[in-house]
Coordinates of C-alpha atoms in Angstrom, one line a residue:
D1 CA 57.5 -14.6 11.3
E2 CA 59.5 -16.5 14.1
E3 CA 57.0 -18.0 15.5
F4 CA 55.7 -19.1 11.8
D5 CA 59.3 -20.4 10.8
E6 CA 59.5 -22.3 14.0
L7 CA 55.2 -23.9 13.2
C8 CA 57.3 -25.2 10.1
F9 CA 60.4 -26.3 11.1
E10 CA 58.1 -28.6 13.4
F11 CA 55.9 -29.7 10.7
G12 CA 58.8 -30.3 8.6
L13 CA 58.9 -27.6 6.5
E14 CA 61.6 -24.7 6.1
L15 CA 60.5 -21.5 5.8
D16 CA 63.8 -20.3 3.7
E17 CA 63.2 -16.1 3.3
I18 CA 61.5 -14.0 4.3
T19 CA 61.4 -11.6 1.5
S20 CA 59.0 -8.7 -0.8
E21 CA 58.8 -8.7 -4.7
K22 CA 60.8 -5.3 -4.4
S23 CA 63.7 -6.8 -2.9
I24 CA 63.8 -9.7 -4.9
I25 CA 64.1 -7.4 -8.0
I26 CA 66.5 -5.6 -6.1
K27 CA 69.3 -8.5 -5.5
E28 CA 68.5 -9.7 -9.2
K29 CA 68.6 -6.4 -11.2
G30 CA 69.2 -3.7 -8.8
E31 CA 67.6 0.0 -7.7
E32 CA 66.1 1.4 -10.5
K33 CA 64.4 -1.9 -12.1
A34 CA 62.2 -2.1 -8.8
K35 CA 60.7 1.3 -8.6
G36 CA 57.2 0.7 -7.8
A37 CA 57.6 -3.6 -7.4
S38 CA 54.9 -4.5 -4.5
D39 CA 56.8 -4.0 -0.6
V40 CA 54.1 -6.9 0.4
V41 CA 56.0 -9.5 2.4
L42 CA 56.9 -12.8 0.5
Y43 CA 57.9 -16.1 2.3
K44 CA 58.9 -19.0 0.6
I45 CA 58.7 -22.0 1.4
D46 CA 60.6 -24.8 1.0
V47 CA 58.2 -28.1 0.5
P48 CA 59.7 -31.3 0.4
A49 CA 59.0 -33.1 -3.4
N50 CA 56.7 -36.3 -2.0
R51 CA 53.9 -33.7 -0.7
Y52 CA 52.1 -32.4 -4.2
D53 CA 49.4 -31.3 -1.2
L54 CA 51.5 -28.8 -0.2
L55 CA 51.7 -26.1 -3.2
C56 CA 49.3 -24.3 -2.8
L57 CA 48.1 -21.9 0.0
E58 CA 45.1 -23.5 -0.2
G59 CA 47.1 -27.5 1.1
L60 CA 49.3 -25.1 2.8
V61 CA 46.7 -23.5 5.5
R62 CA 45.0 -26.4 6.1
G63 CA 47.8 -29.0 6.1
L64 CA 49.1 -26.5 9.5
Q65 CA 46.1 -26.0 10.4
V66 CA 44.9 -29.3 11.3
F67 CA 48.6 -30.0 12.7
K68 CA 47.7 -27.1 14.9
E69 CA 44.4 -29.0 15.8
R70 CA 42.5 -25.8 14.4
I71 CA 40.0 -28.1 12.0
N72 CA 39.0 -31.2 11.6
L73 CA 40.7 -32.7 8.4
P74 CA 38.0 -32.0 5.9
R75 CA 35.8 -34.9 3.9
F76 CA 36.3 -34.9 0.5
E77 CA 33.2 -35.9 -1.8
K78 CA 32.3 -37.0 -5.1
I79 CA 28.4 -36.2 -6.4
I80 CA 27.7 -38.3 -9.4
P81 CA 25.5 -36.7 -11.1
A82 CA 22.2 -38.1 -12.6
E83 CA 21.8 -40.5 -15.2
G84 CA 22.9 -38.9 -18.8
E85 CA 23.3 -35.7 -16.8
G86 CA 26.9 -36.0 -15.9
Q87 CA 30.4 -34.6 -18.4
R88 CA 31.5 -37.4 -20.4
L89 CA 34.9 -38.4 -22.0
I90 CA 35.1 -40.5 -24.7
I91 CA 39.2 -41.8 -25.9
T92 CA 39.6 -43.1 -28.9
E93 CA 42.0 -44.9 -30.5
Q94 CA 43.8 -43.1 -32.1
T95 CA 45.6 -41.7 -28.7
A96 CA 47.5 -44.5 -28.1
Q97 CA 50.5 -43.7 -29.8
I98 CA 50.8 -40.5 -28.3
R99 CA 48.8 -39.4 -24.8
P100 CA 46.7 -42.8 -24.3
H101 CA 45.4 -41.5 -20.5
A102 CA 42.8 -38.8 -19.4
V103 CA 40.8 -38.4 -16.2
A104 CA 38.5 -35.8 -15.6
A105 CA 36.0 -33.8 -12.7
V106 CA 34.1 -30.9 -12.7
L107 CA 33.6 -28.5 -9.3
R108 CA 30.5 -26.9 -9.9
N109 CA 29.8 -23.2 -8.5
I110 CA 32.8 -22.9 -8.1
T111 CA 33.6 -18.6 -5.8
F112 CA 37.3 -17.9 -7.2
T113 CA 38.7 -13.9 -5.8
K114 CA 41.5 -12.6 -7.7
D115 CA 44.5 -14.8 -4.9
S116 CA 42.5 -17.8 -5.3
Y117 CA 42.2 -17.8 -8.6
D118 CA 45.6 -17.1 -9.3
S119 CA 46.7 -19.6 -6.8
F120 CA 44.9 -22.6 -9.0
I121 CA 47.3 -21.4 -11.8
D122 CA 49.9 -21.2 -10.0
L123 CA 49.3 -25.2 -8.5
Q124 CA 48.8 -26.7 -12.3
E125 CA 52.3 -25.5 -13.2
K126 CA 54.1 -26.2 -9.7
L127 CA 52.2 -29.6 -10.6
H128 CA 53.5 -29.6 -13.8
Q129 CA 57.2 -28.8 -13.0
N130 CA 57.0 -32.1 -10.3
I131 CA 55.1 -34.9 -10.4
C132 CA 54.3 -34.4 -14.8
R133 CA 57.8 -34.4 -15.4
K134 CA 57.4 -31.2 -16.9
R135 CA 54.0 -32.2 -19.1
A136 CA 55.8 -35.1 -20.0
L137 CA 53.8 -38.0 -17.7
V138 CA 50.6 -35.4 -17.6
A139 CA 49.7 -31.9 -18.5
I140 CA 46.6 -30.2 -16.8
G141 CA 43.6 -28.6 -18.8
T142 CA 40.7 -26.3 -17.2
H143 CA 38.2 -24.8 -18.8
D144 CA 34.7 -22.7 -17.8
L145 CA 32.8 -25.5 -18.9
D146 CA 29.4 -22.6 -19.1
T147 CA 31.0 -21.7 -22.9
I148 CA 31.5 -25.5 -23.9
S149 CA 29.0 -29.0 -24.0
G150 CA 30.1 -32.4 -23.6
P151 CA 30.6 -34.6 -24.2
F152 CA 34.1 -34.1 -25.7
T153 CA 36.5 -36.1 -27.8
F154 CA 39.7 -36.8 -26.5
T155 CA 41.0 -37.8 -30.0
A156 CA 45.0 -37.4 -31.8
K157 CA 44.7 -35.6 -35.5
A158 CA 47.0 -34.3 -38.2
P159 CA 48.9 -31.2 -37.0
S160 CA 47.7 -30.0 -40.3
E161 CA 43.5 -30.4 -39.3
I162 CA 43.4 -29.2 -36.0
K163 CA 43.0 -25.2 -36.4
F164 CA 41.6 -23.5 -33.5
K165 CA 43.3 -19.8 -31.4
P166 CA 45.2 -20.7 -29.2
L167 CA 44.9 -19.3 -24.8
N168 CA 45.6 -15.2 -25.4
Q169 CA 46.0 -15.2 -28.7
S170 CA 43.8 -13.1 -31.3
K171 CA 43.3 -15.5 -34.4
E172 CA 43.2 -18.6 -35.3
Y173 CA 46.4 -21.5 -35.8
T174 CA 46.7 -24.7 -37.3
A175 CA 48.8 -26.8 -35.1
S176 CA 52.0 -27.1 -36.5
Q177 CA 51.9 -22.7 -37.2
I178 CA 50.9 -23.0 -33.6
M179 CA 54.1 -25.3 -32.8
D180 CA 56.4 -22.4 -35.5
L181 CA 54.8 -19.3 -32.8
Y182 CA 55.3 -20.9 -29.8
R183 CA 59.2 -22.3 -30.6
T184 CA 60.2 -19.1 -29.5
D185 CA 58.4 -18.3 -26.1
S186 CA 60.1 -18.3 -23.2
H187 CA 57.2 -21.0 -20.9
L188 CA 56.1 -23.1 -23.9
R189 CA 58.7 -23.7 -26.1
H190 CA 60.0 -26.7 -23.4
Y191 CA 57.3 -28.5 -24.1
L192 CA 57.4 -29.1 -27.9
H193 CA 58.9 -31.3 -28.0
L194 CA 57.1 -34.1 -27.0
I195 CA 55.0 -33.9 -30.1
E196 CA 56.7 -32.1 -32.1
N197 CA 57.7 -35.3 -34.5
K198 CA 54.7 -37.2 -34.4
P199 CA 52.7 -37.7 -36.9
R200 CA 49.6 -37.1 -34.8
Y201 CA 49.3 -34.6 -31.8
P202 CA 46.5 -35.1 -29.4
V203 CA 43.7 -32.4 -29.3
I204 CA 40.2 -32.7 -26.9
Y205 CA 36.8 -31.5 -29.0
D206 CA 33.5 -30.6 -27.5
S207 CA 30.6 -31.8 -29.1
N208 CA 30.4 -28.9 -31.3
G209 CA 34.0 -29.1 -32.5
V210 CA 35.1 -26.5 -30.1
V211 CA 39.1 -27.3 -28.7
L212 CA 39.7 -27.3 -25.2
S213 CA 43.1 -27.9 -25.5
M214 CA 46.2 -29.3 -27.5
P215 CA 48.6 -31.3 -24.9
P216 CA 50.5 -30.9 -23.4
I217 CA 51.4 -27.8 -25.2
I218 CA 48.4 -25.2 -25.2
N219 CA 44.8 -24.7 -24.2
G220 CA 41.9 -23.0 -26.5
D221 CA 41.4 -19.3 -25.7
H222 CA 37.1 -19.9 -26.7
T223 CA 37.1 -22.1 -22.9
K224 CA 39.5 -19.6 -20.6
I225 CA 38.6 -19.8 -16.8
S226 CA 39.1 -16.0 -15.6
L227 CA 37.6 -14.7 -12.5
N228 CA 33.1 -14.7 -13.2
T229 CA 34.0 -19.0 -13.7
R230 CA 31.7 -20.8 -12.0
N231 CA 31.8 -24.4 -13.5
V232 CA 35.5 -25.9 -13.8
F233 CA 35.8 -28.4 -16.3
I234 CA 39.4 -30.0 -15.2
E235 CA 41.2 -32.8 -17.9
C236 CA 44.6 -34.5 -16.7
T237 CA 45.6 -36.2 -20.7
G238 CA 48.8 -38.2 -19.7
T239 CA 51.3 -41.4 -20.6
D240 CA 50.7 -42.3 -16.9
I241 CA 47.5 -43.2 -15.3
T242 CA 48.3 -43.0 -12.3
K243 CA 50.3 -40.2 -11.6
A244 CA 47.6 -38.3 -13.9
K245 CA 44.7 -40.0 -10.9
I246 CA 46.9 -38.0 -8.1
V247 CA 46.9 -35.0 -10.5
L248 CA 43.3 -34.8 -10.9
D249 CA 42.7 -35.6 -7.2
I250 CA 45.1 -33.2 -5.3
I251 CA 43.6 -30.0 -7.3
V252 CA 39.8 -31.1 -7.3
T253 CA 40.7 -31.4 -2.7
M254 CA 42.4 -28.1 -3.0
F255 CA 40.1 -25.7 -4.5
S256 CA 36.4 -27.6 -4.0
E257 CA 37.0 -25.5 -0.3
Y258 CA 35.6 -22.7 -3.2
C259 CA 32.6 -24.5 -4.3
E260 CA 28.7 -23.8 -2.7
K261 CA 29.1 -26.7 -1.5
P262 CA 32.2 -27.2 0.2
F263 CA 34.5 -30.2 -0.5
T264 CA 32.8 -31.9 -3.1
V265 CA 33.7 -32.4 -6.6
E266 CA 31.3 -33.2 -9.1
A267 CA 32.2 -37.0 -11.0
A268 CA 33.0 -37.0 -14.9
E269 CA 32.8 -40.6 -16.8
V270 CA 35.3 -41.8 -19.5
I271 CA 35.2 -43.7 -21.7
Y272 CA 37.6 -45.8 -23.0
P273 CA 38.3 -47.2 -26.5
N274 CA 37.1 -50.8 -25.2
G275 CA 34.4 -49.6 -24.7
K276 CA 34.9 -49.1 -20.4
T277 CA 34.1 -47.1 -18.7
H278 CA 35.3 -45.3 -15.6
I279 CA 34.2 -42.4 -12.9
Y280 CA 36.9 -39.9 -12.1
P281 CA 38.0 -38.9 -10.3
E282 CA 38.8 -41.3 -7.3
L283 CA 38.7 -39.9 -4.2
A284 CA 39.8 -43.1 -2.4
Y285 CA 39.8 -43.2 0.7
R286 CA 41.5 -46.8 2.6
I287 CA 43.0 -47.7 5.5
E288 CA 46.1 -49.3 6.5
K289 CA 47.2 -50.8 9.6
V290 CA 50.3 -50.6 11.7
K291 CA 51.4 -51.5 14.8
P292 CA 52.0 -48.9 17.7
E293 CA 55.3 -51.2 18.7
Y294 CA 56.4 -50.1 15.1
I295 CA 55.8 -46.6 15.1
N296 CA 58.1 -46.6 18.6
K297 CA 60.7 -49.0 17.5
K298 CA 60.9 -46.9 14.2
I299 CA 61.7 -43.9 16.2
G300 CA 63.0 -44.5 19.5
I301 CA 60.2 -43.2 21.4
T302 CA 57.7 -45.2 23.6
E303 CA 54.5 -43.3 23.1
T304 CA 51.0 -44.9 24.0
P305 CA 48.4 -46.2 21.0
S306 CA 46.4 -43.1 21.7
S307 CA 48.8 -40.6 20.8
L308 CA 50.0 -42.0 17.9
A309 CA 47.0 -42.2 16.7
K310 CA 46.9 -38.4 18.5
L311 CA 49.8 -37.7 16.5
L312 CA 48.9 -39.0 12.9
T313 CA 45.8 -37.5 13.3
R314 CA 48.1 -33.8 13.0
M315 CA 49.5 -34.6 10.0
C316 CA 46.3 -35.0 8.5
L317 CA 45.8 -39.1 8.3
K318 CA 43.1 -39.8 10.6
S319 CA 44.1 -43.1 12.3
H320 CA 42.1 -44.5 16.2
V321 CA 43.4 -47.3 18.1
A322 CA 41.5 -51.0 16.8
G323 CA 41.7 -54.3 18.1
N324 CA 42.4 -53.5 22.1
G325 CA 45.2 -51.2 21.4
N326 CA 47.0 -54.0 19.5
H327 CA 47.0 -52.5 16.1
L328 CA 46.6 -48.5 14.9
E329 CA 43.8 -47.5 11.5
V330 CA 45.2 -45.1 9.8
E331 CA 43.0 -43.4 7.2
I332 CA 44.4 -42.7 3.9
P333 CA 42.7 -39.5 2.3
P334 CA 42.9 -38.5 -1.5
T335 CA 45.9 -35.7 -0.5
R336 CA 48.3 -38.3 0.6
A337 CA 49.2 -40.1 -2.8
D338 CA 53.1 -40.4 -0.5
I339 CA 51.6 -43.0 1.7
I340 CA 52.9 -46.2 0.2
H341 CA 54.4 -47.9 3.1
A342 CA 54.4 -48.0 7.0
C343 CA 57.5 -46.1 7.1
D344 CA 55.9 -42.9 5.1
I345 CA 53.0 -43.2 7.8
V346 CA 56.2 -44.0 10.9
E347 CA 57.7 -40.8 9.4
D348 CA 54.8 -38.0 9.7
A349 CA 54.7 -39.4 13.8
A350 CA 58.5 -38.9 13.9
I351 CA 57.3 -35.2 12.1
A352 CA 54.2 -34.8 14.5
Y353 CA 56.3 -36.0 17.4
G354 CA 59.1 -33.8 16.5
Y355 CA 62.6 -34.0 15.7
N356 CA 64.1 -31.8 18.5
N357 CA 62.3 -34.1 21.4
I358 CA 63.5 -37.5 20.2
Q359 CA 65.8 -38.7 23.1
M360 CA 70.0 -38.7 21.5
L361 CA 71.1 -42.8 22.4
I362 CA 73.8 -44.5 21.8
P363 CA 73.6 -47.4 19.4
K364 CA 72.2 -50.9 21.4
T365 CA 74.8 -52.8 18.8
Y366 CA 78.6 -52.0 18.7
T367 CA 79.8 -52.6 15.2
I368 CA 83.9 -52.1 14.7
A369 CA 83.8 -51.2 10.9
N370 CA 86.8 -52.7 9.0
Q371 CA 88.4 -51.7 5.5
L372 CA 87.5 -53.5 2.8
P373 CA 90.0 -56.6 2.7
L374 CA 90.7 -56.0 -1.4
N375 CA 91.3 -51.9 -0.7
K376 CA 93.2 -52.6 2.1
M377 CA 95.6 -55.0 -0.7
A378 CA 95.0 -51.7 -3.0
E379 CA 96.7 -48.5 -0.5
L380 CA 99.3 -51.1 0.6
L381 CA 100.2 -51.7 -3.3
R382 CA 100.3 -48.4 -3.7
R383 CA 102.4 -47.5 -1.2
D384 CA 105.4 -49.8 -1.8
L385 CA 104.9 -48.9 -6.4
A386 CA 105.7 -45.3 -5.2
A387 CA 108.5 -47.1 -2.9
A388 CA 110.0 -48.5 -5.8
G389 CA 109.8 -45.0 -7.9
F390 CA 106.5 -44.4 -9.5
T391 CA 104.0 -42.4 -9.5
E392 CA 100.5 -42.7 -9.0
A393 CA 98.2 -41.3 -11.6
L394 CA 94.3 -41.2 -10.9
T395 CA 92.6 -40.7 -14.6
F396 CA 88.3 -41.2 -15.6
A397 CA 87.0 -43.8 -15.6
L398 CA 85.3 -42.8 -18.6
C399 CA 86.5 -42.7 -21.8
S400 CA 86.5 -42.5 -26.1
Q401 CA 85.8 -45.5 -27.7
E402 CA 89.3 -44.6 -29.7
D403 CA 91.3 -44.9 -26.7
I404 CA 90.0 -48.3 -26.1
A405 CA 89.4 -49.5 -29.4
D406 CA 90.9 -48.3 -32.3
K407 CA 94.1 -47.3 -30.8
L408 CA 95.4 -50.2 -28.6
G409 CA 94.3 -52.0 -32.1
M410 CA 91.5 -53.8 -30.9
D411 CA 87.8 -53.8 -32.8
I412 CA 85.1 -52.4 -29.7
S413 CA 83.1 -55.0 -29.7
A414 CA 85.8 -57.3 -28.8
T415 CA 86.5 -55.4 -25.8
N416 CA 82.9 -56.3 -24.0
A417 CA 83.1 -52.8 -23.2
V418 CA 79.6 -50.6 -21.0
R419 CA 78.7 -47.8 -23.7
I420 CA 76.6 -44.5 -21.9
A421 CA 73.1 -44.3 -24.2
N422 CA 73.8 -41.0 -24.2
P423 CA 77.2 -39.2 -24.0
K424 CA 77.6 -35.4 -23.6
T425 CA 81.4 -35.6 -25.4
A426 CA 83.4 -37.8 -27.2
E427 CA 86.3 -38.0 -24.9
F428 CA 82.7 -39.6 -22.3
Q429 CA 81.8 -42.7 -24.3
V430 CA 82.0 -45.8 -22.6
A431 CA 83.4 -47.2 -19.0
R432 CA 87.1 -48.0 -19.9
T433 CA 88.1 -51.7 -20.1
T434 CA 91.8 -51.3 -19.2
L435 CA 93.7 -48.6 -17.4
L436 CA 96.2 -48.5 -20.3
P437 CA 95.0 -45.4 -21.5
G438 CA 94.4 -42.8 -19.3
L439 CA 98.3 -43.5 -18.2
L440 CA 99.2 -42.6 -21.9
K441 CA 97.1 -39.8 -22.2
T442 CA 98.7 -38.6 -18.8
I443 CA 102.6 -39.4 -20.2
A444 CA 101.4 -37.0 -24.0
A445 CA 100.0 -34.3 -21.3
N446 CA 103.4 -34.4 -19.8
R447 CA 105.4 -35.2 -22.1
K448 CA 107.8 -31.7 -21.3
M449 CA 108.9 -33.2 -17.8
P450 CA 112.4 -34.5 -17.2
L451 CA 112.5 -39.0 -18.7
P452 CA 112.0 -41.1 -17.6
L453 CA 108.7 -40.2 -16.5
K454 CA 107.6 -44.3 -14.8
L455 CA 103.8 -43.6 -13.6
F456 CA 101.0 -46.5 -12.1
E457 CA 97.4 -46.4 -11.1
I458 CA 95.4 -49.0 -9.6
S459 CA 90.9 -48.5 -10.2
D460 CA 88.7 -49.9 -10.9
I461 CA 87.4 -51.4 -14.7
V462 CA 84.1 -52.3 -16.6
V463 CA 83.2 -55.6 -18.7
K464 CA 80.3 -56.1 -19.5
D465 CA 78.7 -59.4 -17.6
P466 CA 75.5 -61.2 -18.3
N467 CA 75.7 -63.1 -15.5
T468 CA 75.0 -60.2 -13.0
D469 CA 71.8 -58.0 -11.7
V470 CA 73.8 -55.4 -13.2
G471 CA 74.7 -56.6 -16.5
A472 CA 78.4 -55.1 -15.8
R473 CA 81.1 -56.1 -13.2
N474 CA 84.5 -54.3 -11.9
Y475 CA 87.6 -55.5 -12.1
R476 CA 91.2 -53.9 -9.3
H477 CA 93.0 -53.2 -12.0
L478 CA 97.2 -52.7 -11.5
C479 CA 98.8 -50.8 -14.4
A480 CA 102.6 -49.3 -14.5
I481 CA 104.0 -47.7 -17.5
Y482 CA 108.0 -46.9 -18.3
Y483 CA 108.1 -44.6 -20.8
N484 CA 112.6 -43.5 -21.8
K485 CA 114.9 -43.5 -24.6
S486 CA 115.2 -47.0 -24.6
P487 CA 112.4 -49.1 -23.9
G488 CA 113.1 -50.3 -19.7
F489 CA 111.2 -53.9 -20.6
E490 CA 113.8 -55.2 -18.0
I491 CA 112.3 -52.1 -15.2
I492 CA 109.0 -53.5 -15.4
H493 CA 109.6 -56.8 -15.4
G494 CA 111.0 -56.3 -12.0
L495 CA 108.0 -54.3 -10.9
L496 CA 106.4 -57.2 -11.4
D497 CA 109.0 -59.6 -9.8
R498 CA 108.1 -57.1 -6.6
V499 CA 104.4 -56.7 -6.7
M500 CA 104.6 -60.9 -6.7
Q501 CA 107.1 -60.4 -3.6
L502 CA 105.2 -57.7 -1.2
L503 CA 101.6 -60.2 -1.9
D504 CA 103.5 -63.7 -1.5
V505 CA 104.0 -64.6 -4.7
P506 CA 106.6 -67.5 -5.9
P507 CA 108.0 -67.7 -9.0
N508 CA 107.2 -71.0 -9.9
E509 CA 104.6 -72.8 -11.6
E510 CA 102.9 -75.0 -8.6
N511 CA 101.7 -71.7 -5.9
G512 CA 103.2 -69.7 -7.7
Y513 CA 103.9 -66.6 -11.0
T514 CA 104.7 -67.4 -14.1
I515 CA 105.2 -65.5 -17.0
K516 CA 105.1 -67.0 -20.9
A517 CA 105.8 -65.7 -24.4
A518 CA 102.4 -64.1 -26.1
E519 CA 101.3 -61.9 -28.5
G520 CA 98.6 -58.9 -28.0
T521 CA 97.9 -56.4 -30.6
A522 CA 99.0 -53.6 -28.7
F523 CA 102.1 -55.2 -28.0
F524 CA 105.4 -55.0 -30.2
P525 CA 105.8 -58.6 -32.0
G526 CA 108.6 -61.0 -29.7
R527 CA 108.0 -58.4 -26.4
C528 CA 104.7 -59.7 -24.8
A529 CA 104.5 -62.1 -22.3
E530 CA 101.3 -63.3 -20.0
V531 CA 101.3 -63.6 -16.5
F532 CA 99.6 -66.7 -15.0
A533 CA 99.3 -67.0 -11.2
K534 CA 96.4 -69.2 -9.1
G535 CA 96.3 -71.5 -12.1
Q536 CA 95.2 -68.5 -14.3
S537 CA 95.8 -65.2 -17.1
I538 CA 95.6 -62.1 -15.1
G539 CA 97.0 -60.3 -17.6
K540 CA 100.2 -59.1 -19.9
L541 CA 103.9 -56.5 -19.9
G542 CA 105.7 -55.8 -22.5
V543 CA 107.0 -53.4 -25.1
L544 CA 103.6 -51.4 -26.5
H545 CA 103.9 -51.4 -30.2
P546 CA 105.3 -48.2 -32.7
D547 CA 101.7 -47.8 -33.8
V548 CA 100.4 -47.6 -30.4
I549 CA 102.8 -45.1 -29.3
T550 CA 102.2 -42.8 -32.3
K551 CA 98.6 -42.3 -31.9
F552 CA 98.3 -41.2 -28.4
E553 CA 100.7 -37.7 -30.2
L554 CA 104.7 -40.2 -28.3
T555 CA 107.2 -40.4 -29.8
M556 CA 109.9 -42.9 -26.9
P557 CA 109.6 -46.6 -26.9
C558 CA 106.9 -47.5 -23.8
S559 CA 107.0 -50.9 -21.8
V560 CA 103.8 -51.6 -19.6
L561 CA 102.4 -53.7 -17.7
E562 CA 98.6 -54.4 -16.1
I563 CA 97.2 -56.9 -13.8
N564 CA 94.5 -58.0 -12.2
I565 CA 95.1 -58.1 -8.4
E566 CA 91.5 -59.8 -7.1
P567 CA 92.6 -62.8 -7.5
F568 CA 95.2 -62.0 -4.8
V569 CA 92.7 -61.0 -2.1

């Protein structure tokens, strides 16, 4: 067990725990339920999400054997049948609206054992959860080819027109009845929403009108594979053609080792609505060129090109030195869809070299970190506002639409707020465009505290801005609030003067700050002023309107200040 744990670690995997079916049940349900459960040792192995080729025992064992240099990586071969003898899958244009893509292949003369059959089913399930995104992008169907006859048709029909016997059921149902049947099924109910509200459901027929499957929900019972199945027809339908090709490649490369001629796959022809044809699986090998010094530099090692080639070959990336040792030619097999860029090759070289074998070095570049000027200024202001007798509050960056619009007497369109597409609660619908509601809610929650309440917050607000790459912009605001039996405008005004004094901004028009009478929907008429500094309006101060105060469930008068502090950095 320890050796295997070590091997997994070297290969970049993690042996999570060594357990058995019995001990899992004991842990979850107690001793009673575990009677008669198997004591066979189980290894729980964590596989990185990008390595689809390690999701089944076949691929994992093959990967480890190649890593240990006990076997060479097999060469996968697709056999294109003679004209007119191969299987054909015809896609009709009705599928375009719902699941436009399909790919197919055949595993000929395959021999299943109980273990390999279970592994075959299990791999499909793991792929469905992972790369297929719970069958939303791709759904896999595997069928006993000897029970059906091609060519096959992938089309979409109204639910009432589709009728067949679903897998492991005893009678026929229409598609609508199937939906009702599986609404309570713990496993399949999670996939119903993918097609439930569509006018047509996708379906695959053979030449005699036998239903193979209704992707992405269920296969037909007629074509179900068993331990005695000799020829398997595999179809993957989906909304993403790239993912469908990857899924098909993984399934055929993992299980072609059980065919009479190991590692061979019979190709199938897919005919598109526009008449074009394509042969699948692609099983594409490609060559990537990488400079050895690039690999060495990125990992921080000094290996010769030939030893780097050997390291990569151990990771199922067959490599050799080319061009007088100037570069490595790395062959990417169809099992490794995760190799997209040279850095993926570097990562595999590092795994094979062994992360623990890389020497730790002090970085060659000396850099001294510095605080962002805006954050530094905000920190200094926070300290001094606290010294002025105000208590700091931290409130949520998200709030409801009422908080920033209706309660402050504004229209939501005028606030320029960023909305959340699918908010989980009414409290978090938009990003705040002002800090005021957060502080007013804080006071409402602390009404029992002795008066006066003096709070402040220095945080970011968010507004839409079409000129930025993300379509929104943050501004650092300072907001302070004074809540007492009398409005206390002079206290808030005094706080503004103190902030300006700290920022070294004099009270004059030329190069300082001024305040001018203004109107604001949230403020009491005639008790609102706009603050100007650095030649621009930076915010407002004043006494809140009684309507605003009552909407936030408060009973006393309230004066506030809110300014943008970014111009002072």
